[in-house]
């Protein structure tokens, strides 16, 4: 296996996914102390990134599951989840959450599909970077990129959990995480929409 390709893959992953560590730390903080939350977050991260890889590989071979003009509208996913999280935080702050079935699910942290949706939407611009790289790397090179990327997803999850469990950061996230998570998700959603020119913005 060519160490040069492995190094390039690692560098490309790091550059295009650095912001995911903050999002993962917020997700891990949200699920802190709840059984199975780490597993759900890691599963969601892998589902979201596998979707990014699938679209990028397909596009490199000439298939397009996702038209380029549709990419900016992926910003609606984190925007909607951010608004939902903000609404839940506001309800909890006012003590108005009376839905006994909904409360445990919310308190248990994000679901795998929520994490996957944010990961995929936030990685929509990554697809545009990966496609030309994959197209020139050939089938063997693509396989190396895919293996390295999927291995680094685990490293990213570990880093996110590491930061979320450091005492100083954990205290800050416990105090402010319910505000930071919706704020970060809404900001990501708006940036994707605005930078992509969605709705003529």
Coordinates of C-alpha atoms in Angstrom, one line a residue:
X1 CA 0.0 0.0 0.0
X2 CA 1.4 3.4 -1.0
X3 CA 2.2 5.5 2.1
X4 CA 2.0 8.6 0.0
X5 CA -1.7 8.0 -0.8
X6 CA -2.4 7.1 2.9
X7 CA -0.8 10.4 3.9
X8 CA -2.8 12.4 1.3
X9 CA -6.0 10.7 2.3
X10 CA -5.3 11.5 6.0
X11 CA -4.5 15.1 5.2
X12 CA -7.6 15.5 3.0
X13 CA -9.9 14.0 5.6
X14 CA -8.4 16.3 8.4
X15 CA -8.8 19.5 6.3
X16 CA -12.3 18.8 5.2
X17 CA -13.6 17.5 8.5
X18 CA -12.0 19.6 11.2
X19 CA -15.3 21.3 12.2
X20 CA -16.8 17.9 12.9
X21 CA -14.8 17.5 16.1
X22 CA -16.7 20.5 17.7
X23 CA -20.1 19.1 16.5
X24 CA -19.2 15.6 17.9
X25 CA -18.0 17.1 21.2
X26 CA -21.4 18.8 21.5
X27 CA -23.3 15.6 20.6
X28 CA -21.2 13.6 23.2
X29 CA -21.9 16.3 25.8
X30 CA -25.6 16.1 25.1
X31 CA -25.6 12.3 25.5
X32 CA -23.3 12.3 28.6
X33 CA -24.4 9.9 31.3
X34 CA -27.0 8.2 29.1
X35 CA -26.6 4.5 28.3
X36 CA -25.8 3.8 24.7
X37 CA -25.4 7.4 23.6
X38 CA -21.7 6.9 22.5
X39 CA -22.7 3.9 20.4
X40 CA -25.6 5.9 18.8
X41 CA -23.4 8.9 18.0
X42 CA -20.6 6.8 16.5
X43 CA -23.1 4.9 14.5
X44 CA -24.7 8.1 13.2
X45 CA -21.3 9.5 12.3
X46 CA -20.4 6.4 10.3
X47 CA -23.8 6.4 8.6
X48 CA -23.5 10.0 7.6
X49 CA -19.9 9.7 6.4
X50 CA -20.7 6.4 4.5
X51 CA -23.4 8.4 2.7
X52 CA -20.8 11.1 1.8
X53 CA -18.4 8.4 0.5
X54 CA -21.1 6.7 -1.5
X55 CA -22.2 9.8 -3.3
X56 CA -18.5 10.9 -3.9
X57 CA -17.5 7.5 -5.3
X58 CA -20.6 7.3 -7.5
X59 CA -20.0 10.8 -8.8
X60 CA -16.3 9.9 -9.5
X61 CA -17.6 7.0 -11.7
X62 CA -20.0 9.4 -13.5
X63 CA -23.2 8.8 -11.6
X64 CA -24.9 11.6 -9.8
X65 CA -27.3 10.8 -6.9
X66 CA -27.1 14.4 -5.8
X67 CA -27.2 17.2 -8.4
X68 CA -24.7 20.0 -7.7
X69 CA -27.6 22.5 -7.6
X70 CA -29.2 20.5 -4.7
X71 CA -26.1 20.5 -2.5
X72 CA -26.7 24.0 -0.9
X73 CA -30.2 22.8 0.2
X74 CA -28.5 20.2 2.5
X75 CA -28.2 23.2 4.9
X76 CA -31.9 22.7 5.7
X77 CA -31.0 19.5 7.6
X78 CA -28.8 21.0 10.3
X79 CA -31.0 24.2 10.3
X80 CA -34.1 22.1 11.1
X81 CA -32.3 20.0 13.7
X82 CA -30.8 23.2 15.3
X83 CA -34.3 24.8 15.5
X84 CA -35.7 21.7 17.0
X85 CA -32.9 21.6 19.6
X86 CA -33.4 25.3 20.4
X87 CA -37.2 24.7 20.8
X88 CA -36.5 21.8 23.2
X89 CA -34.0 23.8 25.2
X90 CA -36.5 26.7 25.5
X91 CA -39.2 24.3 26.6
X92 CA -36.9 22.6 29.2
X93 CA -35.8 26.0 30.5
X94 CA -39.5 27.1 31.0
X95 CA -40.2 23.7 32.5
X96 CA -42.9 23.1 29.9
X97 CA -41.7 19.7 28.7
X98 CA -44.6 17.4 29.8
X99 CA -44.4 14.7 27.2
X100 CA -43.3 11.7 29.3
X101 CA -42.4 9.6 26.2
X102 CA -40.4 12.4 24.5
X103 CA -38.3 13.5 27.5
X104 CA -36.2 10.3 27.9
X105 CA -35.4 10.2 24.2
X106 CA -34.4 13.9 24.2
X107 CA -32.4 13.5 27.4
X108 CA -30.6 10.4 26.1
X109 CA -28.8 12.4 23.4
X110 CA -29.1 12.6 19.7
X111 CA -30.3 9.6 17.6
X112 CA -28.1 8.0 15.0
X113 CA -30.2 9.5 12.2
X114 CA -29.9 13.0 13.6
X115 CA -26.1 12.7 13.8
X116 CA -26.0 11.1 10.3
X117 CA -28.1 14.0 8.9
X118 CA -25.8 16.6 10.3
X119 CA -22.7 14.8 9.2
X120 CA -24.0 14.4 5.7
X121 CA -25.2 17.9 5.4
X122 CA -22.0 19.4 6.8
X123 CA -20.0 17.2 4.4
X124 CA -22.0 18.2 1.3
X125 CA -19.2 20.5 0.3
X126 CA -16.7 17.7 0.9
X127 CA -18.2 15.7 -1.9
X128 CA -17.1 18.4 -4.4
X129 CA -13.5 18.1 -3.1
X130 CA -13.5 14.3 -3.0
X131 CA -14.9 13.6 -6.5
X132 CA -12.0 14.9 -8.6
X133 CA -9.5 13.3 -6.2
X134 CA -11.3 9.9 -6.4
X135 CA -11.7 10.2 -10.2
X136 CA -7.9 10.6 -10.7
X137 CA -7.0 8.0 -8.0
X138 CA -8.5 5.1 -9.8
X139 CA -10.3 2.1 -8.2
X140 CA -7.3 1.1 -6.1
X141 CA -6.6 4.6 -4.9
X142 CA -10.3 5.1 -4.1
X143 CA -10.3 2.0 -1.9
X144 CA -7.3 3.3 0.0
X145 CA -9.0 6.7 0.5
X146 CA -12.2 5.0 1.7
X147 CA -10.4 2.8 4.2
X148 CA -8.3 5.7 5.6
X149 CA -11.4 7.9 5.8
X150 CA -13.4 5.3 7.6
X151 CA -10.6 4.6 10.1
X152 CA -10.2 8.4 10.7
X153 CA -14.0 8.6 11.5
X154 CA -13.2 6.5 14.6
X155 CA -10.4 8.8 15.5
X156 CA -12.6 11.8 15.1
X157 CA -15.3 10.2 17.3
X158 CA -12.6 9.5 19.9
X159 CA -11.4 13.1 19.8
X160 CA -14.9 14.5 20.1
X161 CA -15.6 12.3 23.1
X162 CA -12.2 13.1 24.6
X163 CA -12.9 16.8 24.4
X164 CA -16.4 16.4 25.8
X165 CA -15.1 14.5 28.8
X166 CA -12.3 16.8 29.8
X167 CA -13.4 18.3 33.2
X168 CA -13.1 22.0 32.2
X169 CA -14.7 21.4 28.8
X170 CA -17.3 19.0 30.2
X171 CA -18.4 21.6 32.8
X172 CA -18.7 24.3 30.1
X173 CA -20.6 22.0 27.8
X174 CA -22.9 20.9 30.6
X175 CA -23.7 24.5 31.4
X176 CA -23.8 25.9 27.8
X177 CA -24.2 22.8 25.6
X178 CA -28.0 23.2 25.3
X179 CA -27.4 26.7 23.9
X180 CA -24.2 25.9 21.9
X181 CA -25.6 22.8 20.0
X182 CA -28.6 24.6 18.4
X183 CA -26.5 27.7 17.7
X184 CA -23.8 25.6 16.0
X185 CA -26.3 23.6 14.0
X186 CA -28.3 26.7 12.9
X187 CA -25.0 28.5 12.0
X188 CA -23.8 25.5 9.9
X189 CA -27.2 25.3 8.2
X190 CA -27.3 29.0 7.3
X191 CA -23.6 28.9 6.1
X192 CA -24.4 26.0 3.8
X193 CA -27.5 27.7 2.4
X194 CA -25.8 31.2 2.0
X195 CA -22.5 30.0 0.6
X196 CA -24.3 27.7 -1.9
X197 CA -26.6 30.4 -3.0
X198 CA -29.8 28.5 -2.0
X199 CA -33.1 30.3 -2.5
X200 CA -31.1 33.0 -4.3
X201 CA -29.3 34.2 -1.1

